[in-house]
Short mmCIF file of C-alpha atoms and ligand atoms in Angstrom, two decimals:
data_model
loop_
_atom_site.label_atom_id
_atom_site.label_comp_id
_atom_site.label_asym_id
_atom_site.label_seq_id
_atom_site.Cartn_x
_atom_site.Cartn_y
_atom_site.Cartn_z
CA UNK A 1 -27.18 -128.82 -23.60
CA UNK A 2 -24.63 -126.91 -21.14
CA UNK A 3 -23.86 -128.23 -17.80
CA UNK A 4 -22.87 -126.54 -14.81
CA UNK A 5 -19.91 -128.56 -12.91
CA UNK A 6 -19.09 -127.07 -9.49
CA UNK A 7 -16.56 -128.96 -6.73
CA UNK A 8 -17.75 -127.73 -3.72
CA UNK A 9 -16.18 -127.23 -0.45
CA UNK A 10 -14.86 -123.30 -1.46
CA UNK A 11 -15.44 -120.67 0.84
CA UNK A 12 -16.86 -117.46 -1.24
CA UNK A 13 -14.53 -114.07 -0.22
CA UNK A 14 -14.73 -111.56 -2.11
CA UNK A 15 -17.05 -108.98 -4.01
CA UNK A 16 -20.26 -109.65 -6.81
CA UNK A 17 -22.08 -107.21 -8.37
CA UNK A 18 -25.25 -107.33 -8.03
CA UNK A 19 -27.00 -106.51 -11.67
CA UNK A 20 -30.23 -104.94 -12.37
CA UNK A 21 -33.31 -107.15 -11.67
CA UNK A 22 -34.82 -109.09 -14.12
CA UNK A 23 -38.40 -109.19 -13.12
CA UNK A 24 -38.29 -105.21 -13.08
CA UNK A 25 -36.44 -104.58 -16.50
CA UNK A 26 -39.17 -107.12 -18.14
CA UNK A 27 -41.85 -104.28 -17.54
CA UNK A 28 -39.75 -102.01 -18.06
CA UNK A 29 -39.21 -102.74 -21.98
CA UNK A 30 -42.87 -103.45 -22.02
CA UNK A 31 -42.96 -99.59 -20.78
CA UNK A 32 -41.24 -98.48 -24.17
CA UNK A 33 -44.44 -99.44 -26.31
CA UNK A 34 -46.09 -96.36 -23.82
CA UNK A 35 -44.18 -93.51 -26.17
CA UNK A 36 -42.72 -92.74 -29.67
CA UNK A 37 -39.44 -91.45 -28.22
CA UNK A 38 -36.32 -93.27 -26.68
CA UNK A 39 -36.81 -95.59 -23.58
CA UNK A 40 -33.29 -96.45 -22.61
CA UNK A 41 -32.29 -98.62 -19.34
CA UNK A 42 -29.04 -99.09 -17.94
CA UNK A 43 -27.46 -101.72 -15.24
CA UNK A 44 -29.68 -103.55 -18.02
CA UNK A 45 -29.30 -107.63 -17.21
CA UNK A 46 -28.19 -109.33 -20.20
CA UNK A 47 -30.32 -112.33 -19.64
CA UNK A 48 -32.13 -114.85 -22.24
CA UNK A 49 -35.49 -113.63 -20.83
CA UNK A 50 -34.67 -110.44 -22.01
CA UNK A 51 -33.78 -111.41 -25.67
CA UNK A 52 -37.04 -113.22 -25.69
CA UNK A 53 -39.15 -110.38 -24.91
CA UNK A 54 -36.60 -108.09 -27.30
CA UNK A 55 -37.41 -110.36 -30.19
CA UNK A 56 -41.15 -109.55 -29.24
CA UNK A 57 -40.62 -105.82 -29.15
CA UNK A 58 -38.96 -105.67 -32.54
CA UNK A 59 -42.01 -107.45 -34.49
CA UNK A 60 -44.61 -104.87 -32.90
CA UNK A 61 -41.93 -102.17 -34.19
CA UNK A 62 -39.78 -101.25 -31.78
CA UNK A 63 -36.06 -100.57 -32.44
CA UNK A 64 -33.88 -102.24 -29.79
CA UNK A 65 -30.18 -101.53 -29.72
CA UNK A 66 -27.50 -102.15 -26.87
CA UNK A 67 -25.92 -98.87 -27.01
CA UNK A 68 -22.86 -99.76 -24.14
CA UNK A 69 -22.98 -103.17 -21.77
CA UNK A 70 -25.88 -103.05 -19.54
CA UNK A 71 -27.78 -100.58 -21.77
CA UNK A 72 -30.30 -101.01 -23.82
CA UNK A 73 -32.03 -98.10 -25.84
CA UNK A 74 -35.68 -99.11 -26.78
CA UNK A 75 -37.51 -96.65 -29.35
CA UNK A 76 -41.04 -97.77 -30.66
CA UNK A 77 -41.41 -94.69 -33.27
CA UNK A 78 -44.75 -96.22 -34.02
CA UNK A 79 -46.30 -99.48 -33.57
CA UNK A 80 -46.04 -101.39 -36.86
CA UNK A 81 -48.12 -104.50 -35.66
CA UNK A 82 -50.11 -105.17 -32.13
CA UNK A 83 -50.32 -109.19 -32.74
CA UNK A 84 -48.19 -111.33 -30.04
CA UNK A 85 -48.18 -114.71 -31.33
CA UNK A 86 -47.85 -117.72 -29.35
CA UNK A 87 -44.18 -118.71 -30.01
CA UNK A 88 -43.12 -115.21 -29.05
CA UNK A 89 -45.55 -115.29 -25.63
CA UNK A 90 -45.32 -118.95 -24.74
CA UNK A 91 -41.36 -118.52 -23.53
CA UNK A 92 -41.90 -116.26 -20.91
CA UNK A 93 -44.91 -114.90 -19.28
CA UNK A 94 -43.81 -111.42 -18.46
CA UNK A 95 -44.45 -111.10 -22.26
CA UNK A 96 -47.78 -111.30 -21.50
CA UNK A 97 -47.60 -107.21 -20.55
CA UNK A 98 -47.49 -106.07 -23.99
CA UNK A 99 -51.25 -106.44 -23.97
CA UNK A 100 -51.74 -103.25 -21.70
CA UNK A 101 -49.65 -100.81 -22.98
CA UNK A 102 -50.18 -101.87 -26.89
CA UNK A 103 -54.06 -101.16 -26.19
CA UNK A 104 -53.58 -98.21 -24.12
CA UNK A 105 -51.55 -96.73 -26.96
CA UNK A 106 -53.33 -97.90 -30.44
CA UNK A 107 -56.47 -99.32 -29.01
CA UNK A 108 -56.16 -102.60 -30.20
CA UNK A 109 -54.50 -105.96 -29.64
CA UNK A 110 -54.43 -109.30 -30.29
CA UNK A 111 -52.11 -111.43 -27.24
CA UNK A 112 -51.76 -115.21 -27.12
CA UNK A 113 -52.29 -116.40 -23.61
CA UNK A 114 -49.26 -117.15 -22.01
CA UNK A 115 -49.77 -120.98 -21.14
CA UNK A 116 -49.18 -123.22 -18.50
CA UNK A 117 -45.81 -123.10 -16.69
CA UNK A 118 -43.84 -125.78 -14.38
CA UNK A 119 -44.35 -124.05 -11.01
CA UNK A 120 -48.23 -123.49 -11.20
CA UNK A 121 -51.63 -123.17 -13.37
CA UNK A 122 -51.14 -119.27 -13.15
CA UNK A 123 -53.44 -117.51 -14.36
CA UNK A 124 -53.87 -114.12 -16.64
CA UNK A 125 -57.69 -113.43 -15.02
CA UNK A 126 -56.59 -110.72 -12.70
CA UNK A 127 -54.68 -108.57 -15.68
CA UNK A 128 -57.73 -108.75 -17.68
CA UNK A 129 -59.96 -107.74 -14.81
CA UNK A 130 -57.54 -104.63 -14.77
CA UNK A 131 -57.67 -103.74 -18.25
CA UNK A 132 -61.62 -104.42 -18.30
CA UNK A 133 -61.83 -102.40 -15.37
CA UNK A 134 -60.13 -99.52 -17.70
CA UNK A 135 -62.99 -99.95 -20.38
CA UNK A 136 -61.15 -102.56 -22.52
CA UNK A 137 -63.10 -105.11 -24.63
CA UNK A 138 -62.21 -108.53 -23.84
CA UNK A 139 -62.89 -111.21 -25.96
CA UNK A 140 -60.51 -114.89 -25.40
CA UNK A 141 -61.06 -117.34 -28.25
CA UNK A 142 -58.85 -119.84 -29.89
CA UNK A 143 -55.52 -119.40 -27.09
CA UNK A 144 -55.43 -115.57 -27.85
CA UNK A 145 -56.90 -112.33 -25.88
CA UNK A 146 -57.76 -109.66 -28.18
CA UNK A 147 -58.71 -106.58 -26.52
CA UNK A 148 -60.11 -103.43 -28.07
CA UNK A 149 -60.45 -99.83 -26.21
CA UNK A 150 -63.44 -97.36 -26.36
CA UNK A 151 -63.29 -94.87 -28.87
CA UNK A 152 -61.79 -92.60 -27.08
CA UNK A 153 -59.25 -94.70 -25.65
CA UNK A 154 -59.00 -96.06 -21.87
CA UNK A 155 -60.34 -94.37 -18.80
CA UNK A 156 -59.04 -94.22 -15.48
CA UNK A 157 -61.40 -96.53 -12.91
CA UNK A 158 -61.00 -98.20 -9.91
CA UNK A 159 -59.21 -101.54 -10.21
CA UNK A 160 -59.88 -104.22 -6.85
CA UNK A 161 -57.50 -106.98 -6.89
CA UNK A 162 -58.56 -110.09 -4.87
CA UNK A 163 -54.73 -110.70 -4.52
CA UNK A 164 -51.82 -108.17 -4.87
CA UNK A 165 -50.47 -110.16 -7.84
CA UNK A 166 -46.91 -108.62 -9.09
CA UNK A 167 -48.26 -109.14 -12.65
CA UNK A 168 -51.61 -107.27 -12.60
CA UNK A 169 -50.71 -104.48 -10.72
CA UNK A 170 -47.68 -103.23 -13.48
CA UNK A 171 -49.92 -104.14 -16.16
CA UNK A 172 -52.69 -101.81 -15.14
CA UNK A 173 -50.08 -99.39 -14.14
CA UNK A 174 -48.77 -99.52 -17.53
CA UNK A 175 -51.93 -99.37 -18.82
CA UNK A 176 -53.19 -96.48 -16.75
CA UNK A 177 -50.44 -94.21 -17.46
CA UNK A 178 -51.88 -93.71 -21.31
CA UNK A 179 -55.59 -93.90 -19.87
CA UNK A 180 -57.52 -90.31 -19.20
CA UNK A 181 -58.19 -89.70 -15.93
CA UNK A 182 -57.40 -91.28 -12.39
CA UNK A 183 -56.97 -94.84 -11.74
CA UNK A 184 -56.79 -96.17 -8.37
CA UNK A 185 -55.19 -99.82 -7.36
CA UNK A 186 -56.24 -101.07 -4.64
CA UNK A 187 -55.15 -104.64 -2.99
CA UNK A 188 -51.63 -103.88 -5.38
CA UNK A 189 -48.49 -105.76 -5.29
CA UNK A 190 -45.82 -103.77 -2.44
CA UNK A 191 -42.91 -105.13 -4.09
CA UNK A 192 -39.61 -103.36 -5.07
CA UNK A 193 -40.05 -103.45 -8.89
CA UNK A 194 -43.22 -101.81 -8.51
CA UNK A 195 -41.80 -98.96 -6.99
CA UNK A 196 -39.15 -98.98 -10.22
CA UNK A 197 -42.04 -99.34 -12.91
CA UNK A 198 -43.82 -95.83 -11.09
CA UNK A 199 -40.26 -94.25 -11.22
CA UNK A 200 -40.00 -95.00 -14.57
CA UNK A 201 -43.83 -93.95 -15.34
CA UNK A 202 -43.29 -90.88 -13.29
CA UNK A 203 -40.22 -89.96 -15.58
CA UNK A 204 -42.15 -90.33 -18.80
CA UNK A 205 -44.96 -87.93 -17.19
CA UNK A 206 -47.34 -89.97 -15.22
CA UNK A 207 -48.32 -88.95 -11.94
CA UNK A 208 -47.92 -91.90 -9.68
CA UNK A 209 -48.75 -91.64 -5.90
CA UNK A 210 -48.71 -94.58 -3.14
CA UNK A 211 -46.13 -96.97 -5.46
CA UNK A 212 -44.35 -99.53 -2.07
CA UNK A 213 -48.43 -99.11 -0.53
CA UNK A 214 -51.70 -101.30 -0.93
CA UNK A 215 -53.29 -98.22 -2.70
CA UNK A 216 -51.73 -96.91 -6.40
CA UNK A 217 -52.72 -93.76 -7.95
CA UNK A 218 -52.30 -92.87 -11.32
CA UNK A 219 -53.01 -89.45 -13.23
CA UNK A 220 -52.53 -91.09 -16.75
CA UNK A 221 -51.47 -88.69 -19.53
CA UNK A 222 -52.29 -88.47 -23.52
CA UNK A 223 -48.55 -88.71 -24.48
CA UNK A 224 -45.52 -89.62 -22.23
CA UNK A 225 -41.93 -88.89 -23.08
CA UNK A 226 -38.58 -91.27 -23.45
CA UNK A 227 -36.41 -91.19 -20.58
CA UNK A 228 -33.46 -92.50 -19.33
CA UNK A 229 -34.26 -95.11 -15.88
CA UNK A 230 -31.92 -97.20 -13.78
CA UNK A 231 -32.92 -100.97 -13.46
CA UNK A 232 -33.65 -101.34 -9.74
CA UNK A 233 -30.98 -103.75 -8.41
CA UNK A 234 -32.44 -107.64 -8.29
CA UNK A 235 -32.93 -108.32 -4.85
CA UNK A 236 -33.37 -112.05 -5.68
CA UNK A 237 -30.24 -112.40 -7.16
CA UNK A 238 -28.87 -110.74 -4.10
CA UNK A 239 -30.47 -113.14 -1.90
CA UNK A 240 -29.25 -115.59 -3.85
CA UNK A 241 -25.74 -115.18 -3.64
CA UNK A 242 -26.13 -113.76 -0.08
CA UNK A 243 -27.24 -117.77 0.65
CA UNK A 244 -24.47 -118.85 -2.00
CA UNK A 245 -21.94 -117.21 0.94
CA UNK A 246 -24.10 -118.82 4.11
CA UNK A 247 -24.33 -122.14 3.17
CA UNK A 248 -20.37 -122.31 1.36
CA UNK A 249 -19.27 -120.11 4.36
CA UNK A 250 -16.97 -116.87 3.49
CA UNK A 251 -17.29 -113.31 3.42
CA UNK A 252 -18.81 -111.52 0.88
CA UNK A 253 -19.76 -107.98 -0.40
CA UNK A 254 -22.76 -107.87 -3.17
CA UNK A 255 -22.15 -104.97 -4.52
CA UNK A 256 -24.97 -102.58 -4.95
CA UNK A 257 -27.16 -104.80 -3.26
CA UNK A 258 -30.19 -102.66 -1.25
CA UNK A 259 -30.28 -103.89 2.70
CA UNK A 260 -34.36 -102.83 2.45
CA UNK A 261 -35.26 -104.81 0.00
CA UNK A 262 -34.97 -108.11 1.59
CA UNK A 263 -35.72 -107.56 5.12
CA UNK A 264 -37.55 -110.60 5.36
CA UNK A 265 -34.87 -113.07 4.73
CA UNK A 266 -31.97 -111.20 6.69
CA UNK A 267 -33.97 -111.85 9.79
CA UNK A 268 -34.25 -115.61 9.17
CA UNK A 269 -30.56 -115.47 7.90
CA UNK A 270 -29.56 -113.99 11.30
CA UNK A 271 -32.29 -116.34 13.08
CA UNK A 272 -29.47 -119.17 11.48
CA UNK A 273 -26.70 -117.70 12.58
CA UNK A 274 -25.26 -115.57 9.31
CA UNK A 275 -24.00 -112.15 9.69
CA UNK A 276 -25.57 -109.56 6.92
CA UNK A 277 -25.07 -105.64 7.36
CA UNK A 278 -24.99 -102.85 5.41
CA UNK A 279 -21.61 -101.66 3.93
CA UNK A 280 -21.59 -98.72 1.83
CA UNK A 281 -21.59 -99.88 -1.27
CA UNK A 282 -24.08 -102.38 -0.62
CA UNK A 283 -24.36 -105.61 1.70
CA UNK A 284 -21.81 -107.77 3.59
CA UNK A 285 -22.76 -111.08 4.07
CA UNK A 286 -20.66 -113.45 6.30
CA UNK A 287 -20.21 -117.00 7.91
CA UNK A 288 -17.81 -118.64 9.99
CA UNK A 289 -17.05 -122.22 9.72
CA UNK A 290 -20.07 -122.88 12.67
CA UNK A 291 -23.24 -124.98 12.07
CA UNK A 292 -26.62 -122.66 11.43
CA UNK A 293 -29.40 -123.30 13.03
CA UNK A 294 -32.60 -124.21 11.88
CA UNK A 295 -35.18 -121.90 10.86
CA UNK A 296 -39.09 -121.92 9.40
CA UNK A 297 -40.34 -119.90 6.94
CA UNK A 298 -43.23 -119.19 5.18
CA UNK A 299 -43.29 -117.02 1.37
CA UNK A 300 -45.70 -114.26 1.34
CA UNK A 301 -45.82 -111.47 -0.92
CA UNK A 302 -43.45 -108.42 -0.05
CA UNK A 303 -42.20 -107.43 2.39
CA UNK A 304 -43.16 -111.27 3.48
CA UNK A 305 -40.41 -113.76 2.51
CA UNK A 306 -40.29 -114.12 -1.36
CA UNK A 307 -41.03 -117.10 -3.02
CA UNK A 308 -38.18 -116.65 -5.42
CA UNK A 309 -35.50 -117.53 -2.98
CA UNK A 310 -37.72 -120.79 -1.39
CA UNK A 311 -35.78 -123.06 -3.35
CA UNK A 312 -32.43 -121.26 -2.09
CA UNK A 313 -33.40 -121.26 1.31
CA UNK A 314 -33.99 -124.60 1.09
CA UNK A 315 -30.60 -125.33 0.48
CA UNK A 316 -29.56 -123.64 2.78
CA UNK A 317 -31.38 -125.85 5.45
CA UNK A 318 -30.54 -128.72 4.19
CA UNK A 319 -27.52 -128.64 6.21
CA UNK A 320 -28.95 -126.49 9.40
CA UNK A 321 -28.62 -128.28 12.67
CA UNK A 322 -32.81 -129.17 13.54
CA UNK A 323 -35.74 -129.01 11.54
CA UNK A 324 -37.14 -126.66 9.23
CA UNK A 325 -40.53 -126.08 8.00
CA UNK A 326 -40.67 -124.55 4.13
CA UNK A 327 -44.34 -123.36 3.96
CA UNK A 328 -44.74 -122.18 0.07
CA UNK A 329 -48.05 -120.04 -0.15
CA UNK A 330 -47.60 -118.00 -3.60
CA UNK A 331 -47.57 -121.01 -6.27
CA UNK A 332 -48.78 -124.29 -5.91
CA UNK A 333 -46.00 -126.43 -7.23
CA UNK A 334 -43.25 -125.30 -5.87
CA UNK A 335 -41.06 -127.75 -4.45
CA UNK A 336 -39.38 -129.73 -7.59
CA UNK A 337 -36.48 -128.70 -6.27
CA UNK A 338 -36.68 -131.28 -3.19
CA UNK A 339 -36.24 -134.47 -4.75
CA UNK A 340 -32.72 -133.07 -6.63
CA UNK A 341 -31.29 -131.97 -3.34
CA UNK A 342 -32.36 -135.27 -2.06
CA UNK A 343 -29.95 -136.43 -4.51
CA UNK A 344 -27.20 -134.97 -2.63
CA UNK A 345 -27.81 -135.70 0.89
CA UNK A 346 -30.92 -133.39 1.95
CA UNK A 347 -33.47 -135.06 4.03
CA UNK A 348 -36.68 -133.45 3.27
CA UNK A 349 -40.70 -134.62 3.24
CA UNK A 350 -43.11 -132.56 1.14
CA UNK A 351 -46.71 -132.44 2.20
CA UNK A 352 -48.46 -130.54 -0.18
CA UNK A 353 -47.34 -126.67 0.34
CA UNK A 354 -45.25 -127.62 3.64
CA UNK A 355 -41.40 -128.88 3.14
CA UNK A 356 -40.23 -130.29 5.80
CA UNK A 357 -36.21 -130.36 6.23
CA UNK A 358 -34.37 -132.39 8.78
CA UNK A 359 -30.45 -130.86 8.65
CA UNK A 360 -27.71 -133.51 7.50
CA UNK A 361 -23.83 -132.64 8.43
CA UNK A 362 -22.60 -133.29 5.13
CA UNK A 363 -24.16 -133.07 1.57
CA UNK A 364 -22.20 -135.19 -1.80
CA UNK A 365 -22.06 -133.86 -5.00
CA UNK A 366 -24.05 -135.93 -7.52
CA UNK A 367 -25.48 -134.88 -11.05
CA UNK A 368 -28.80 -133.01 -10.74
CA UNK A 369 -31.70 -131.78 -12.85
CA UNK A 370 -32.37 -128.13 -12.89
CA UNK A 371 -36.81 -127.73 -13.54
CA UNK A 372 -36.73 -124.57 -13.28
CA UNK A 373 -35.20 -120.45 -12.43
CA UNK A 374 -34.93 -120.35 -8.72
CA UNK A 375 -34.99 -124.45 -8.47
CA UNK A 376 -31.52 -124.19 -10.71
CA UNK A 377 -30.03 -122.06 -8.16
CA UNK A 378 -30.84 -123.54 -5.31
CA UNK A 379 -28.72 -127.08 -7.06
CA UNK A 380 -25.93 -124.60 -7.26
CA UNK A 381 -26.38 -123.27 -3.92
CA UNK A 382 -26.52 -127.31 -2.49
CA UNK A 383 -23.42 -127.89 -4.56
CA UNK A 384 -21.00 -125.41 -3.74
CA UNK A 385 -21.60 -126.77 -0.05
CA UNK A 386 -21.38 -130.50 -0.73
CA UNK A 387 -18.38 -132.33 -1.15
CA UNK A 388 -17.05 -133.61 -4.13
CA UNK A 389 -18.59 -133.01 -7.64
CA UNK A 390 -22.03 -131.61 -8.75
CA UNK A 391 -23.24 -131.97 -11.84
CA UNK A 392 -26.47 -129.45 -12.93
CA UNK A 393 -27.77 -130.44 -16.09
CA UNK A 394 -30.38 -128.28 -18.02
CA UNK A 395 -28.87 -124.89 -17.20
CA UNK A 396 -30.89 -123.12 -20.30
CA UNK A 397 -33.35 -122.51 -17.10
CA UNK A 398 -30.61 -120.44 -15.17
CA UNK A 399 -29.41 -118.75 -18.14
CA UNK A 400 -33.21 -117.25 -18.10
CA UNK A 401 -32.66 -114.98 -14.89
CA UNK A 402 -28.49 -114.78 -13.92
CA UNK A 403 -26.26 -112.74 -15.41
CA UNK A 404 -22.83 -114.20 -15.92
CA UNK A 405 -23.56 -116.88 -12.65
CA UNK A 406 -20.50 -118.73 -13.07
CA UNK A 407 -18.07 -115.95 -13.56
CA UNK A 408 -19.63 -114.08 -10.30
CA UNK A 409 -18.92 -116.80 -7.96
CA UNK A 410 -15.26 -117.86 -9.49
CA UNK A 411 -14.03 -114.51 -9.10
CA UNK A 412 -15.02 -115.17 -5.22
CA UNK A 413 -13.39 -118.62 -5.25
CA UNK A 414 -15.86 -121.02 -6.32
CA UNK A 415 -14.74 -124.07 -8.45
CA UNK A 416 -17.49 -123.85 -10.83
CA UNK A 417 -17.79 -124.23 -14.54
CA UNK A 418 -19.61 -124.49 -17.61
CA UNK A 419 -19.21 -127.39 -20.03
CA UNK A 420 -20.64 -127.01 -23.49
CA UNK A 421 -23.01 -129.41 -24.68
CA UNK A 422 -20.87 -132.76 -25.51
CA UNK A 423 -18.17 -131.95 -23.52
C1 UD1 B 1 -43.88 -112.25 -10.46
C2 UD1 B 1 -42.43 -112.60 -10.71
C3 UD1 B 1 -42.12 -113.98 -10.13
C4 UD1 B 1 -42.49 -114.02 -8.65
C5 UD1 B 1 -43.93 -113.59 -8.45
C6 UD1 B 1 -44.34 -113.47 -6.99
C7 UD1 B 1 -41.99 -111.51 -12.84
C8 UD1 B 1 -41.63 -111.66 -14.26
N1 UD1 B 1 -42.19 -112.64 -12.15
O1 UD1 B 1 -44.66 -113.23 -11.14
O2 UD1 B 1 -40.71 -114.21 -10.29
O3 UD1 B 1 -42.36 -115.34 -8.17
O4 UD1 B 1 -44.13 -112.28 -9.06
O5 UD1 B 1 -43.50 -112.63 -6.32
O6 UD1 B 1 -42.06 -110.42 -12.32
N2 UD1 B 1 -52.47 -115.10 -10.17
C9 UD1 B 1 -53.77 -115.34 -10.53
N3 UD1 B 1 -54.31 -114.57 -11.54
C10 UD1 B 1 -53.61 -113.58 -12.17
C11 UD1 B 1 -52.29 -113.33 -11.77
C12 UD1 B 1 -51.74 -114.12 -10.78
O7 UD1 B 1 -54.43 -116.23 -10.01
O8 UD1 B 1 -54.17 -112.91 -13.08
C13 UD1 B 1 -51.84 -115.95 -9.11
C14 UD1 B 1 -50.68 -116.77 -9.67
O9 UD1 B 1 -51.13 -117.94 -10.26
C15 UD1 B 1 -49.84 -117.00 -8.43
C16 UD1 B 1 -50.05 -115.74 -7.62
O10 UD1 B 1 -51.24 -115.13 -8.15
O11 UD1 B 1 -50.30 -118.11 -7.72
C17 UD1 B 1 -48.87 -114.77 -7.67
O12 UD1 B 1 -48.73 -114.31 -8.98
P1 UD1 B 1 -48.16 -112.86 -9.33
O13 UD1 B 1 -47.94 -112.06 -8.09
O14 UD1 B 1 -49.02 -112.29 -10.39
O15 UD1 B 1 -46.76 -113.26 -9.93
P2 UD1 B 1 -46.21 -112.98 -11.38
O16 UD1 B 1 -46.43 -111.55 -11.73
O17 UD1 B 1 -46.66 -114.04 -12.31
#
């Protein structure tokens, strides 16, 4: 397996593009099962979570080519099959929103569940509540959902979420938007990608309203039409790399990066003493050579601070001057990151959902375990601050979710490289 081998100390000037966001383009493909004509997405992340769900795609039929770099032209003519098995499903869980729009569109389909995963139990019971609530069938038997539509296809209804998960609310939105009549959301997910999946929607013909609020509503349509959408940029990866810069020090631009979209963790990145503004082509981050300060935060869905960038935070803290308390309320598991920072330096006690990090001066580069996405990252983050030589092993998890990692940072003055397996 590859390994990641930084030597830290570097300071990070420079510019990285920020790509399109992975979490968003993941529904996004699962939007081009909604029509028989071209789908095609550009500032497309290249990402192995992408070829996963790809490789999905092309057994229920659709025809996936990648016309230029960072575009990807999806066209399901028809649906030739509407089974996901489990090796296609188990991989990735976004997969898992193929159900919607495969019903929605031939009124049948058969979905393996998507399985346990390292950070949590997470569950598929609000989704199906969703597509119930649309006058879907719902049968689970042997690992596998297979859901069946009323005769005349799905009907617009009022969906209540008990949480605004991310998940449910674009997979009754994708489900709506083939459904007759009006659906209503309420309770949904606020995030950024949302608002892409209802631009994209709206494109193909669906009237969206309230996409960004608590309250979705969707005029669904009997046939929607291939467009041409924009991945939204990936606001994690931008927070990612803006921490990258704060804990390294140095003076970045991340290019294309959207100031809005991660309100939430500028202010506790000022609170610590970095400097983040908007530039015109996207966001400046900066830090002198001075100490941050500590600061506690606590994930919450959006526009709360995101759970995605936890682990990177964390690293961040680890060498903050005081205390901080992590307080992880999205997934239960969360904090396998802490005892591989421990490894180079950090100080920090979990109890339960609370992390709590006591600043060191100096963190030392030691091999590490990536478990995984955001956890990799933040071992990156940690060594590209500590001295001496870092070691992540397991990178398959980082190749998941960032686009060309190593190259970005190099080409802003990082000593970091990949080593092929045996090497
Ligand atoms: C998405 C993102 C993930 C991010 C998360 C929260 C993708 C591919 N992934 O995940 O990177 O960390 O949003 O911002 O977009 N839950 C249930 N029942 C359900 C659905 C969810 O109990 O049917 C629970 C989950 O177990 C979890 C919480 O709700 O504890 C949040 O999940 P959700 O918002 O759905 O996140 P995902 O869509 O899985």
């Amino acid at each position: 397996m590859d390994r990641i081998v930084i030597q830290g100390g570097a300071r990070l000037e420079g510019r990285i593009d920020i790509s399109g966001a992975k979490n968003s383009a993941l529904k996004l493909m699962a939007a081009a099962l909604l029509t028989d004509e071209p789908l095609v997405l550009t500032r497309m992340p290249r990402l192995a979570d992408s070829r996963f769900l790809g490789h999905l795609l092309e057994k229920l039929g659709v025809e996936i080519c990648e016309a230029e770099p960072a575009q990807l032209r999806l066209h399901a003519a028809s649906i030739g099959d509407t089974y996901a098995p489990y090796d296609l499903v188990r991989k990735m869980r976004a997969s898992f929103n193929v159900l919607g729009p495969l019903v929605a569109r031939e009124g049948h389909a058969r979905v393996s569940l998507p399985g346990g995963c390292a950070i949590g139990a997470r569950p598929v019971d609000l989704h199906l509540k969703a597509l119930k609530a649309l006058g879907a069938e719902i049968e689970i038997a042997e690992g596998y959902v297979t859901a069946k539509a009323p005769s005349g296809g799905l009907v617009g209804a009022e969906i209540d979420l008990p949480f605004a998960s991310v998940g449910a609310t674009e997979h009754a939105m994708l489900a709506a938007a083939l459904a007759r009549g009006e659906t209503v959301i309420e309770n949904a997910a606020r995030e950024p990608e949302i608002v892409d999946l209802a631009d994209c929607l709206t494109a193909m013909g669906a009237t969206i309203e309230g996409a960004g609020t608590s309250t979705i509503r969707i005029q669904g349509q009997a046939r929607l039409s291939g467009v041409t959408h924009k991945v939204v940029a990936d606001r994690i990866e931008t927070a990612t790399y803006a921490l990258a810069v704060a804990a390294a020090g140095g003076d970045t631009v991340l290019e294309g990066a959207v100031l809005a979209h991660n309100k939430a963790l500028w202010s506790s990145m000022h609170e610590a003493g970095v400097t983040v503004e908007a530039v015109d082509d996207g966001v400046r981050v900066a830090r002198n050579g001075s100490r941050l300060d500590s600061v506690d935060i606590e994930t919450q869905p959006f526009p709360g601070f995101p759970t995605d960038a936890q682990a990177q935070f964390m690293a961040l803290m680890a060498l903050a001057n005081g205390s901080s308390v992590i307080r992880e309320t999205i997934f239960e598991n969360r904090f396998m990151h802490a005892p591989e920072l421990a490894r180079l330096g950090a100080d920090i006690t979990v109890h339960g959902n609370e992390a709590v990090v006591r600043g060191v001066e100096r963190l030392r580069g030691a091999p590490v375990m990536a478990t995984d996405l955001r956890a990799s990252v933040s071992l990156v983050i940690a060594g590209l601050a500590a001295e001496g030589e870092t070691v992540v092993n397991r990178v398959y998890h980082l190749d998941r979710g960032f686009e060309r990692l190593e190259a970005k940072l190099s080409g802003c003055g990082a000593r970091i490289e990949r080593l092929p397996d045996g090497a």
